[in-house]
Coordinates of C-alpha atoms (C1' of nucleotides) in Angstrom, one line a residue:
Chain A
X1 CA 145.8 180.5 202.7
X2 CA 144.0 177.9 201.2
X3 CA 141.3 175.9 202.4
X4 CA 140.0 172.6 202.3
X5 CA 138.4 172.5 199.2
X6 CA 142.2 173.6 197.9
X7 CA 140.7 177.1 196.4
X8 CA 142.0 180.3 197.7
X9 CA 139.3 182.4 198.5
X10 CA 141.7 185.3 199.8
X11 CA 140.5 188.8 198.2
X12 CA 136.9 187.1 197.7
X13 CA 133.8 188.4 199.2
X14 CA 130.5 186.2 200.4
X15 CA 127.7 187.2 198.5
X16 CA 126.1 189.0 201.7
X17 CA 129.7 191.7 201.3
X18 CA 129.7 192.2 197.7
X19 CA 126.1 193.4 197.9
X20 CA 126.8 195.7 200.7
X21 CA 129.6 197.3 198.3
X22 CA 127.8 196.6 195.4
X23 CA 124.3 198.0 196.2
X24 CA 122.3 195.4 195.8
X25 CA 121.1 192.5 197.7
X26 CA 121.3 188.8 197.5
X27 CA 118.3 188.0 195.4
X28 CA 119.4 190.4 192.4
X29 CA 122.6 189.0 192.3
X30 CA 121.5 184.9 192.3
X31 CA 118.9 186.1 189.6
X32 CA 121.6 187.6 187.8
X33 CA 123.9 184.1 188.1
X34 CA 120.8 182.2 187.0
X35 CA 120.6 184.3 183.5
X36 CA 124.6 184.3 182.9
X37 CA 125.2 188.0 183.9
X38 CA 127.2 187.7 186.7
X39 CA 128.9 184.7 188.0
X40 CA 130.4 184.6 191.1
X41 CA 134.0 183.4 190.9
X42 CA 134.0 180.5 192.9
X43 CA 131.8 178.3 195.3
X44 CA 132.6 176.7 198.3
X45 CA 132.7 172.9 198.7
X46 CA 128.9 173.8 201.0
X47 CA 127.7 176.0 198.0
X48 CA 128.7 179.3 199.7
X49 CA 128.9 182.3 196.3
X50 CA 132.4 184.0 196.7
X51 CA 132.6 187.2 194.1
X52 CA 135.7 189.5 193.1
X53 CA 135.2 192.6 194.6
X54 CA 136.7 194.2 191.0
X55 CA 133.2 192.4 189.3
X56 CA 131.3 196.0 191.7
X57 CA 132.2 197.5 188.3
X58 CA 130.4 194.7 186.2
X59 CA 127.7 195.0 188.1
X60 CA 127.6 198.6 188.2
X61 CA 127.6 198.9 184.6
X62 CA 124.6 196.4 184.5
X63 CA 122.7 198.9 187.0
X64 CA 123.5 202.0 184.8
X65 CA 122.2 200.1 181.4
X66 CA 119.1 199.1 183.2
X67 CA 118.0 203.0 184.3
X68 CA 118.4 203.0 180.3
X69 CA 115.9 200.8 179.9
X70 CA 117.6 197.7 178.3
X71 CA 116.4 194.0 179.4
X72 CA 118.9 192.1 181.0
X73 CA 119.0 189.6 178.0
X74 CA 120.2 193.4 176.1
X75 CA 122.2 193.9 178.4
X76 CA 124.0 190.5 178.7
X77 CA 124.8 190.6 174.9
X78 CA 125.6 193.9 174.8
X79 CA 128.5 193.4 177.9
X80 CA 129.6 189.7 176.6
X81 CA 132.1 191.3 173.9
X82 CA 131.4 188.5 171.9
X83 CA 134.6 188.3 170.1
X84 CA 137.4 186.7 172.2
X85 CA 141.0 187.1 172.0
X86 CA 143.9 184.7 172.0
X87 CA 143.7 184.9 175.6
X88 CA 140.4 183.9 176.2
X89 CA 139.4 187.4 177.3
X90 CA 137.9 190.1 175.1
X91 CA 139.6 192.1 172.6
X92 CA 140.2 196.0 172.7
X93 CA 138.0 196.0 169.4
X94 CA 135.3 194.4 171.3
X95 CA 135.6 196.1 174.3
X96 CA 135.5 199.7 172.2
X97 CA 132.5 198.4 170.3
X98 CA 130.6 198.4 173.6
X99 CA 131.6 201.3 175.1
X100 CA 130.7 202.8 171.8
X101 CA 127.1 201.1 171.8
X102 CA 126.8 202.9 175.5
X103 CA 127.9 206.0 174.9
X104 CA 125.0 206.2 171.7
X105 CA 122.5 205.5 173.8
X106 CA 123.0 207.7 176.6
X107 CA 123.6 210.6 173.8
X108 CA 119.8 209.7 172.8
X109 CA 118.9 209.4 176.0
X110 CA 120.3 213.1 176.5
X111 CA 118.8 214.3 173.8
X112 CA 115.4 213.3 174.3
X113 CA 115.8 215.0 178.4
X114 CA 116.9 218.1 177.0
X115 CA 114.0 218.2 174.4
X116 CA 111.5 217.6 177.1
X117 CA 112.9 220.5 179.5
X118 CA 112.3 222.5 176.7
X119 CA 108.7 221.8 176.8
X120 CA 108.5 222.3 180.4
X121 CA 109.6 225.2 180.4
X122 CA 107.5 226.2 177.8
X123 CA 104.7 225.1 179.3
X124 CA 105.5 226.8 183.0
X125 CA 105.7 230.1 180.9
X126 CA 102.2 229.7 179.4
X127 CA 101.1 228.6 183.0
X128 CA 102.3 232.2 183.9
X129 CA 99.9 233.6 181.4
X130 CA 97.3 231.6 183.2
X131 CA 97.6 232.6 185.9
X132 CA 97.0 236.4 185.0
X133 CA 93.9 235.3 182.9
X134 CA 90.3 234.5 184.5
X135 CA 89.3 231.3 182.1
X136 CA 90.3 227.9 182.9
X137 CA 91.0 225.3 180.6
X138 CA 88.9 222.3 180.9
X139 CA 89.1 218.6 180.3
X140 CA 86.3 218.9 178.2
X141 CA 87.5 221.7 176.2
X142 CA 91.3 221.8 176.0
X143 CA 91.0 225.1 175.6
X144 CA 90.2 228.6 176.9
X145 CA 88.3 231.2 175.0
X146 CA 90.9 234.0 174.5
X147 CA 93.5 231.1 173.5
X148 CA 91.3 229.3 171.1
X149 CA 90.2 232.8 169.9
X150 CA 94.3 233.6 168.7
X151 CA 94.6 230.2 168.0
X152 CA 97.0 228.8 170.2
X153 CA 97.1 225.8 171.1
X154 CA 97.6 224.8 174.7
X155 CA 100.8 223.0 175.6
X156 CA 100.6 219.4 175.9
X157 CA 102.1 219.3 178.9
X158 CA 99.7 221.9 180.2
X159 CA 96.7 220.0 178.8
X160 CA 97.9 216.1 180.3
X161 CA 97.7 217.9 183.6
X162 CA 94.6 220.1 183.3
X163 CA 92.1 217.3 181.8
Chain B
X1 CA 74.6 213.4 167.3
X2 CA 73.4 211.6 170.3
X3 CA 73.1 208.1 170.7
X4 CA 70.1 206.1 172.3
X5 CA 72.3 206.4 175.4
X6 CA 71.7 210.0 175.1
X7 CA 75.6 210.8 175.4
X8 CA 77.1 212.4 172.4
X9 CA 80.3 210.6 171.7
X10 CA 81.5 212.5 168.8
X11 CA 84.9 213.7 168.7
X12 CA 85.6 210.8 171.0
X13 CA 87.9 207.9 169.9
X14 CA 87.5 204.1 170.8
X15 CA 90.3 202.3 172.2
X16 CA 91.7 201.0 169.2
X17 CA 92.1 204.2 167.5
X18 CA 93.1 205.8 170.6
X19 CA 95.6 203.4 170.9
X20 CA 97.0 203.9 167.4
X21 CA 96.9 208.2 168.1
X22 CA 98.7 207.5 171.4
X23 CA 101.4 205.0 170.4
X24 CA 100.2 202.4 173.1
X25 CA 97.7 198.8 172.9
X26 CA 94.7 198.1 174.1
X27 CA 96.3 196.1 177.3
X28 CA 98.4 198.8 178.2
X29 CA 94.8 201.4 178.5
X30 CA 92.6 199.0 179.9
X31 CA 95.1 199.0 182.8
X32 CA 96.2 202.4 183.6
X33 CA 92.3 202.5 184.1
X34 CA 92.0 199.8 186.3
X35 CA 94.7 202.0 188.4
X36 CA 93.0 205.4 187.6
X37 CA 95.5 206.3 186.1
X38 CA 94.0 207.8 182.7
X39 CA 90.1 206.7 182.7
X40 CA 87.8 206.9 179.2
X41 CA 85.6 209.7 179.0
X42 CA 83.0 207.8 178.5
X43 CA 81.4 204.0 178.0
X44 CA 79.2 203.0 175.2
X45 CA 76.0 201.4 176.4
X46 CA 77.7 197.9 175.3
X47 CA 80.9 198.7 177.5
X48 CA 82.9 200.7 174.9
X49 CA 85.3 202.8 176.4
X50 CA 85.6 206.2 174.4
X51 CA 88.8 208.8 174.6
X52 CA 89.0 212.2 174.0
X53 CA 92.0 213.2 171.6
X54 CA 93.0 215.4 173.8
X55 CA 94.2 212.9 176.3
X56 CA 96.8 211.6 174.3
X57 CA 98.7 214.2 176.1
X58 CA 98.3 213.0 179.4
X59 CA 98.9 209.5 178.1
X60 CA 102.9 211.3 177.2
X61 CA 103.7 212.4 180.1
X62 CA 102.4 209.1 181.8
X63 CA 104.8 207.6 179.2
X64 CA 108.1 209.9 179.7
X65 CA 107.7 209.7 183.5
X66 CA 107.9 205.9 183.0
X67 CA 111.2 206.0 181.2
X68 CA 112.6 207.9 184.5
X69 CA 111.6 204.9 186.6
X70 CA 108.8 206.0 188.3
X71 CA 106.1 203.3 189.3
X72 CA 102.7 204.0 187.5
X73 CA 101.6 204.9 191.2
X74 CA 104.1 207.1 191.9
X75 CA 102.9 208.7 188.8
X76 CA 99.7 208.7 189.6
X77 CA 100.5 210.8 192.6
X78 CA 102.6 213.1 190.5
X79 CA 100.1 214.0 188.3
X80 CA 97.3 213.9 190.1
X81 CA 97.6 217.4 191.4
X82 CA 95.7 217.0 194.1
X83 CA 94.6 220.8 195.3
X84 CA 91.7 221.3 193.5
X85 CA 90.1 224.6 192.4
X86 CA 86.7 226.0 192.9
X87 CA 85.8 225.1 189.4
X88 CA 86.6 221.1 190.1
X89 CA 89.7 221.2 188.4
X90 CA 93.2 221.6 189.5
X91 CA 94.6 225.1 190.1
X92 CA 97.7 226.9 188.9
X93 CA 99.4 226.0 191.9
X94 CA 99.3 222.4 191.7
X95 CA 99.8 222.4 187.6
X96 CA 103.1 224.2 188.2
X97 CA 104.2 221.8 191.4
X98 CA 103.9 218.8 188.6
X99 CA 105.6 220.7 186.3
X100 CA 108.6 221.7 188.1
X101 CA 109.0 218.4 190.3
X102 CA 109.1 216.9 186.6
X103 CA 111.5 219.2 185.6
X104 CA 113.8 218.4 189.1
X105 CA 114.0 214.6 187.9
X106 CA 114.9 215.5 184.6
X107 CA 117.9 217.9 185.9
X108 CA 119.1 215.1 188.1
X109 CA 118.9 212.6 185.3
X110 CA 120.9 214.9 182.6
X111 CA 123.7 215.4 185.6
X112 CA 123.9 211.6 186.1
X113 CA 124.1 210.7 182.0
X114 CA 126.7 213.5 181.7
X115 CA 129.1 212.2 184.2
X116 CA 128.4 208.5 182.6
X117 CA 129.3 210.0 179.3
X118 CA 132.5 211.7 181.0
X119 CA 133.5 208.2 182.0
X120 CA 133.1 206.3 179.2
X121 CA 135.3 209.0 177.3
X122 CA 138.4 208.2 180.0
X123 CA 137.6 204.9 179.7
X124 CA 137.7 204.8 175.8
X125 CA 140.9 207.2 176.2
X126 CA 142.2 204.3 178.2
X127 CA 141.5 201.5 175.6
X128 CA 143.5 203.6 173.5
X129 CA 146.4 203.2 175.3
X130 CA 145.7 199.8 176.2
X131 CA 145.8 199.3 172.2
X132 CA 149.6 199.9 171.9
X133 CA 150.4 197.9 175.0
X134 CA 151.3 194.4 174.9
X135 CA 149.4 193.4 178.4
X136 CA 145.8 192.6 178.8
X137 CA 143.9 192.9 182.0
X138 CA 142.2 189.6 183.0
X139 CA 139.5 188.7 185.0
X140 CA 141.3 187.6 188.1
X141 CA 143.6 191.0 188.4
X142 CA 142.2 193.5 186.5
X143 CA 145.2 195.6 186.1
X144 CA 148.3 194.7 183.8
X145 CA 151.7 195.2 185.1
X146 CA 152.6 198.6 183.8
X147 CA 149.7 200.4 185.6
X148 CA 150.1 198.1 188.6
X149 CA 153.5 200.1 188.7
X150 CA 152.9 203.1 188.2
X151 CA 149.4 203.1 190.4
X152 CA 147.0 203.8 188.0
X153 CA 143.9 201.8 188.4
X154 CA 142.0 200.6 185.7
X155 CA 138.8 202.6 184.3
X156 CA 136.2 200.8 186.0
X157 CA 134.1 200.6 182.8
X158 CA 137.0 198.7 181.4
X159 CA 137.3 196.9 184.4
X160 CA 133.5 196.2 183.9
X161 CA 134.0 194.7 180.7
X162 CA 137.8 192.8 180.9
X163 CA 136.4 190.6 184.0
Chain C
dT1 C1' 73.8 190.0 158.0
dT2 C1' 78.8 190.2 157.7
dG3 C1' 83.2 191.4 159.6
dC4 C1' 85.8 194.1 162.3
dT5 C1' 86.3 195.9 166.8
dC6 C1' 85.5 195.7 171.3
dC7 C1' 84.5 193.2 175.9
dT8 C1' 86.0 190.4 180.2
dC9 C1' 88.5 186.7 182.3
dA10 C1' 92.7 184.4 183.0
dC11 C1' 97.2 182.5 182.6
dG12 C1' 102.2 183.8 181.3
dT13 C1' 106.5 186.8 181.7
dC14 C1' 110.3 189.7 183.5
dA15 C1' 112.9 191.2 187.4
dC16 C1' 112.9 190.8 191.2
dG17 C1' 110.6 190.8 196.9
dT18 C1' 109.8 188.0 200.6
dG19 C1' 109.4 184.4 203.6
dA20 C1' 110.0 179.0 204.9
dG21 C1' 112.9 175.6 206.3
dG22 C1' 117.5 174.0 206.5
dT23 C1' 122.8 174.2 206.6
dG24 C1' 127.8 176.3 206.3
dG25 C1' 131.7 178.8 208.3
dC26 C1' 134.8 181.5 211.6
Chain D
dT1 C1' 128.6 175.1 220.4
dT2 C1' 126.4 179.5 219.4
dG3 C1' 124.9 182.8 216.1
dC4 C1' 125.2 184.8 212.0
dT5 C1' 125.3 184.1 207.1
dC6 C1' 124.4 181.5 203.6
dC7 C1' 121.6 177.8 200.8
dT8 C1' 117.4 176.3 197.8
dC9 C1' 112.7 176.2 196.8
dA10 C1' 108.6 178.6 196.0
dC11 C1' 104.8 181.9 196.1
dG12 C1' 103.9 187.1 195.4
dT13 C1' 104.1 191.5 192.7
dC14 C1' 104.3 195.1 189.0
dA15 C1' 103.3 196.3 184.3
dC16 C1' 102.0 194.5 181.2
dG17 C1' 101.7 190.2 176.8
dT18 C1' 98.7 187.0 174.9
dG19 C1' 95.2 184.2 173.8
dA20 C1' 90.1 182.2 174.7
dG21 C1' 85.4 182.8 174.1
dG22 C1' 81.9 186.0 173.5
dT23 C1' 79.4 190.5 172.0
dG24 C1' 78.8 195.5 170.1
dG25 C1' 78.5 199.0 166.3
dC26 C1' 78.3 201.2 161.6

DNA sequence: TTGCTCCTCACGTCACGTGAGGTGGC
DNA sequence: TTGCTCCTCACGTCACGTGAGGTGGC
């Protein structure tokens, strides 16, 4: 079970399989070696990348914070969990401090969507108006004549698509 | 009120001021014109580019559509909304096509931070349990002993962070 | 006229994409 | 041994960042 170079490589996947279960392809994940984020476990004596198939979670959790909008370098800190226990791994304190750190962030992130549904929706329901009205609004303008008459405004989401 | 251009470029803004209304830079404006993305109304006889106010609006949605992910052409495309009406601009239809394929990517989005959130709360939950245990999960297992015998896998957003 | 703002190159950066040319592993 | 996978450069791209050197506008 072991091979020449004396390192089991049993339960270890060549860089070509862990992107097929990972989702990803070869580039992303040498790019990501380069900057520290994820390390394969071992090499082969002819330089051959050989991952844990457990580290798809690592790297999942690297995909998820970059839809947020992080930088890898962000998102290298904020998975390190600095702090290291007597083990060498990290400890539940640190572990909980990032999870924590995540879960702020997608809350804002959440919070922010559902504000701008709101809008949309707002502005599909003026649109409805619009529709039964015979003026236009205009990039020039921003405004029809029987809105700027009552003084509404027009939605802004309504006016970034009409000018 | 006119210029010796002849073009009356009041209630227009320059780029810097623009810039400042808009929350963006100067780079950032010169570029998403260079892609026709969002084009000055205007140009000074000397070259200065000159905004409407107005289209600090369009500038947003260029802006929020970004933070889904979307490429600045595939934006483009988006909100370029491309039937056009007798009166040059776009028609009712094609405002309200924008609007609600926005409003598709934003539903998706919420779904996919909700069940993020959902995970992180099991995985937290987890942690907790993990606190008043005296096994750690390491790197080259990830799972402890108890949970390896009773068949509970590890959180993958614990696993994410342990290895 | 002074000073602030604007102009156009043009090179740098981040997170990869995409070959070129060569070698490892079952 | 064959063929598929992997290796390391290294140049290209997208969406800007950041000067350099020069000119416009109130």
């Amino acid at each position: 079970m072991k091979n020449k170079t004396g390192f089991d490589h049993d339960h270890l996947l060549k860089i070509g399989d862990f992107a097929r279960l990972a989702g990803t392809n070869l580039r992303t994940l040498r790019y990501y070696e380069e900057l520290g984020l994820l390390c394969p476990a071992s090499r082969s004596a002819g330089g051959f990348r050989y991952y844990r198939s457990t580290d798809v979670n690592r790297l999942g959790m690297v995909q998820r914070l970059q839809e947020l909008g992080l930088t890898l370098e962000a998102i290298r800190e904020l998975m390190s969990a600095r702090e290291r226990g007597s083990n060498g791994g990290p400890t539940i304190a640190s572990v909980r401090h990032a999870l924590q750190a995540q879960d702020q962030l997608l809350a804002q992130r959440q919070a922010l969507l559902a504000g701008e549904r709101e809008r949309l929706a707002n502005a599909l329901e003026k649109l409805h108006e619009c529709a039964a009205c015979n003026h236009r609004p205009e990039a020039a303008n921003n405004f029809c004549e029987p809105c700027q008459l009552d003084g509404r405004a027009l939605p802004r989401d309504l006016s970034a698509l009409f000018s």
